[in-house]
GROMACS .gro file of C-alpha atoms in nm:
model
  148
    1MET     CA    1   2.728   1.721   2.324
    2ASN     CA    2   2.912   1.594   2.630
    3GLU     CA    3   2.693   1.812   2.853
    4ILE     CA    4   2.374   1.668   2.699
    5LEU     CA    5   2.492   1.313   2.763
    6HIS     CA    6   2.564   1.397   3.129
    7LYS     CA    7   2.215   1.542   3.177
    8LEU     CA    8   2.035   1.258   2.997
    9PRO     CA    9   2.009   1.020   3.297
   10GLU     CA   10   1.864   1.300   3.509
   11PHE     CA   11   1.610   1.385   3.237
   12VAL     CA   12   1.508   1.020   3.200
   13GLY     CA   13   1.470   0.987   3.578
   14ASN     CA   14   1.253   1.299   3.599
   15HIS     CA   15   1.043   1.216   3.293
   16LEU     CA   16   1.004   0.839   3.306
   17ALA     CA   17   0.669   0.822   3.123
   18LEU     CA   18   0.789   1.051   2.845
   19SER     CA   19   1.110   0.853   2.806
   20ALA     CA   20   0.921   0.522   2.797
   21LEU     CA   21   0.686   0.660   2.531
   22PHE     CA   22   0.985   0.771   2.324
   23VAL     CA   23   1.143   0.425   2.343
   24ILE     CA   24   0.812   0.256   2.249
   25LEU     CA   25   0.762   0.485   1.950
   26LEU     CA   26   1.121   0.435   1.840
   27LEU     CA   27   1.085   0.056   1.857
   28ALA     CA   28   0.754   0.069   1.668
   29LEU     CA   29   0.916   0.278   1.395
   30ILE     CA   30   1.205   0.032   1.366
   31VAL     CA   31   0.967  -0.267   1.346
   32ILE     CA   32   0.759  -0.098   1.074
   33GLN     CA   33   1.067  -0.009   0.870
   34VAL     CA   34   1.212  -0.360   0.897
   35SER     CA   35   0.879  -0.522   0.802
   36MET     CA   36   0.852  -0.291   0.499
   37LEU     CA   37   1.205  -0.382   0.398
   38PHE     CA   38   1.128  -0.755   0.393
   39SER     CA   39   0.773  -0.727   0.259
   40LYS     CA   40   0.717  -0.870  -0.087
   41THR     CA   41   0.457  -0.604  -0.164
   42ARG     CA   42   0.535  -0.239  -0.218
   43GLU     CA   43   0.311   0.059  -0.155
   44LEU     CA   44   0.292   0.312  -0.432
   45THR     CA   45   0.190   0.673  -0.404
   46PRO     CA   46  -0.027   0.808  -0.685
   47ALA     CA   47   0.287   0.965  -0.836
   48GLY     CA   48   0.466   0.630  -0.807
   49LEU     CA   49   0.178   0.455  -0.982
   50THR     CA   50   0.187   0.715  -1.259
   51ALA     CA   51   0.559   0.647  -1.307
   52LEU     CA   52   0.497   0.270  -1.312
   53ILE     CA   53   0.221   0.311  -1.571
   54ASN     CA   54   0.453   0.523  -1.786
   55ARG     CA   55   0.745   0.275  -1.758
   56GLU     CA   56   0.561  -0.055  -1.778
   57SER     CA   57   0.208  -0.177  -1.840
   58PRO     CA   58   0.091  -0.298  -1.499
   59LEU     CA   59  -0.230  -0.485  -1.441
   60LEU     CA   60  -0.451  -0.255  -1.233
   61ILE     CA   61  -0.705  -0.433  -1.015
   62ASP     CA   62  -0.970  -0.229  -0.832
   63LEU     CA   63  -1.139  -0.417  -0.546
   64SER     CA   64  -1.378  -0.134  -0.459
   65ALA     CA   65  -1.751  -0.190  -0.438
   66ILE     CA   66  -1.912  -0.177  -0.783
   67ASN     CA   67  -2.095   0.153  -0.708
   68ASP     CA   68  -1.764   0.316  -0.603
   69PHE     CA   69  -1.589   0.176  -0.911
   70GLU     CA   70  -1.858   0.310  -1.144
   71LYS     CA   71  -1.839   0.656  -0.980
   72ARG     CA   72  -1.462   0.686  -1.010
   73HIS     CA   73  -1.162   0.466  -1.076
   74VAL     CA   74  -0.807   0.484  -1.204
   75PRO     CA   75  -0.813   0.475  -1.586
   76GLY     CA   76  -0.731   0.127  -1.712
   77ALA     CA   77  -0.822  -0.045  -1.385
   78LYS     CA   78  -1.024  -0.366  -1.400
   79HIS     CA   79  -1.297  -0.412  -1.142
   80LEU     CA   80  -1.275  -0.738  -0.953
   81PRO     CA   81  -1.482  -0.787  -0.638
   82MET     CA   82  -1.297  -0.953  -0.352
   83SER     CA   83  -1.555  -1.233  -0.355
   84GLN     CA   84  -1.436  -1.326  -0.707
   85PHE     CA   85  -1.067  -1.255  -0.649
   86ASP     CA   86  -0.869  -1.570  -0.720
   87PRO     CA   87  -0.497  -1.545  -0.806
   88GLU     CA   88  -0.512  -1.891  -0.964
   89LYS     CA   89  -0.783  -1.784  -1.209
   90LYS     CA   90  -0.665  -1.803  -1.570
   91ASP     CA   91  -0.688  -1.427  -1.633
   92LEU     CA   92  -0.476  -1.344  -1.331
   93ALA     CA   93  -0.239  -1.639  -1.361
   94ASN     CA   94  -0.139  -1.520  -1.710
   95ALA     CA   95  -0.022  -1.190  -1.557
   96ARG     CA   96   0.214  -1.356  -1.308
   97ASP     CA   97   0.522  -1.186  -1.454
   98LEU     CA   98   0.362  -0.843  -1.497
   99PRO     CA   99   0.359  -0.577  -1.229
  100VAL     CA  100   0.020  -0.594  -1.056
  101VAL     CA  101  -0.128  -0.303  -0.863
  102VAL     CA  102  -0.420  -0.371  -0.633
  103MET     CA  103  -0.631  -0.090  -0.496
  104ASP     CA  104  -0.956  -0.028  -0.317
  105LYS     CA  105  -1.150   0.282  -0.225
  106ASP     CA  106  -0.927   0.412   0.055
  107GLY     CA  107  -0.633   0.172   0.085
  108ARG     CA  108  -0.757   0.020   0.411
  109GLY     CA  109  -0.994  -0.241   0.274
  110ASN     CA  110  -0.914  -0.553   0.079
  111ALA     CA  111  -0.606  -0.439  -0.113
  112PRO     CA  112  -0.347  -0.560   0.143
  113LYS     CA  113  -0.520  -0.901   0.171
  114ALA     CA  114  -0.538  -0.938  -0.206
  115ALA     CA  115  -0.172  -0.841  -0.241
  116GLN     CA  116  -0.070  -1.109   0.008
  117ARG     CA  117  -0.275  -1.368  -0.182
  118LEU     CA  118  -0.098  -1.270  -0.504
  119VAL     CA  119   0.243  -1.306  -0.341
  120LYS     CA  120   0.149  -1.651  -0.206
  121ALA     CA  121   0.038  -1.749  -0.558
  122GLY     CA  122   0.383  -1.666  -0.696
  123PHE     CA  123   0.337  -1.313  -0.830
  124SER     CA  124   0.667  -1.130  -0.800
  125LYS     CA  125   0.582  -0.764  -0.868
  126VAL     CA  126   0.290  -0.681  -0.641
  127HIS     CA  127   0.205  -0.323  -0.545
  128ILE     CA  128  -0.069  -0.155  -0.342
  129LEU     CA  129  -0.193   0.196  -0.418
  130ALA     CA  130  -0.143   0.373  -0.084
  131GLY     CA  131  -0.460   0.559   0.009
  132GLY     CA  132  -0.654   0.383  -0.265
  133VAL     CA  133  -0.860   0.551  -0.534
  134LEU     CA  134  -0.934   0.841  -0.301
  135ALA     CA  135  -0.560   0.923  -0.286
  136TRP     CA  136  -0.547   0.911  -0.667
  137GLN     CA  137  -0.840   1.153  -0.680
  138ALA     CA  138  -0.689   1.378  -0.411
  139ALA     CA  139  -0.373   1.402  -0.623
  140GLN     CA  140  -0.598   1.544  -0.898
  141LEU     CA  141  -0.505   1.272  -1.144
  142PRO     CA  142  -0.742   1.168  -1.423
  143MET     CA  143  -1.041   0.962  -1.321
  144ALA     CA  144  -1.257   0.727  -1.525
  145LYS     CA  145  -1.627   0.663  -1.472
  146GLY     CA  146  -1.857   0.376  -1.562
  147ASN     CA  147  -1.789   0.007  -1.562
  148LYS     CA  148  -1.488   0.009  -1.796
   0.00000   0.00000   0.00000
């Protein structure tokens, strides 16, 4: 170990770009981990969502386009277009103490925005399905079709 530490300055001097890239990636990883630690929303894997469904009765909100929702969605999910998404709406406001899971087609659309709006409205147990409905399907979990 002592030998490695003695050769480290020479390595850094000979490979400045590689060393700088390592430091940048390390800092980015630290920032991401710290932001996840203090985030009021949690990402769930499909397996994590299955466990949550089995333990509690979360409200599942699917923000996918209506055609995508009708083709495939997580069983029990309610379709709610982002244009009509309002955390202060009576239906949602009544679920303030329940776990709420928001999802979209691929996890990169409106789900993170909707989750932040729920947190700002006072919801305390807000989750996002990582990878969206496509991740649920890829995990070969049951799918529902139609508008219910």
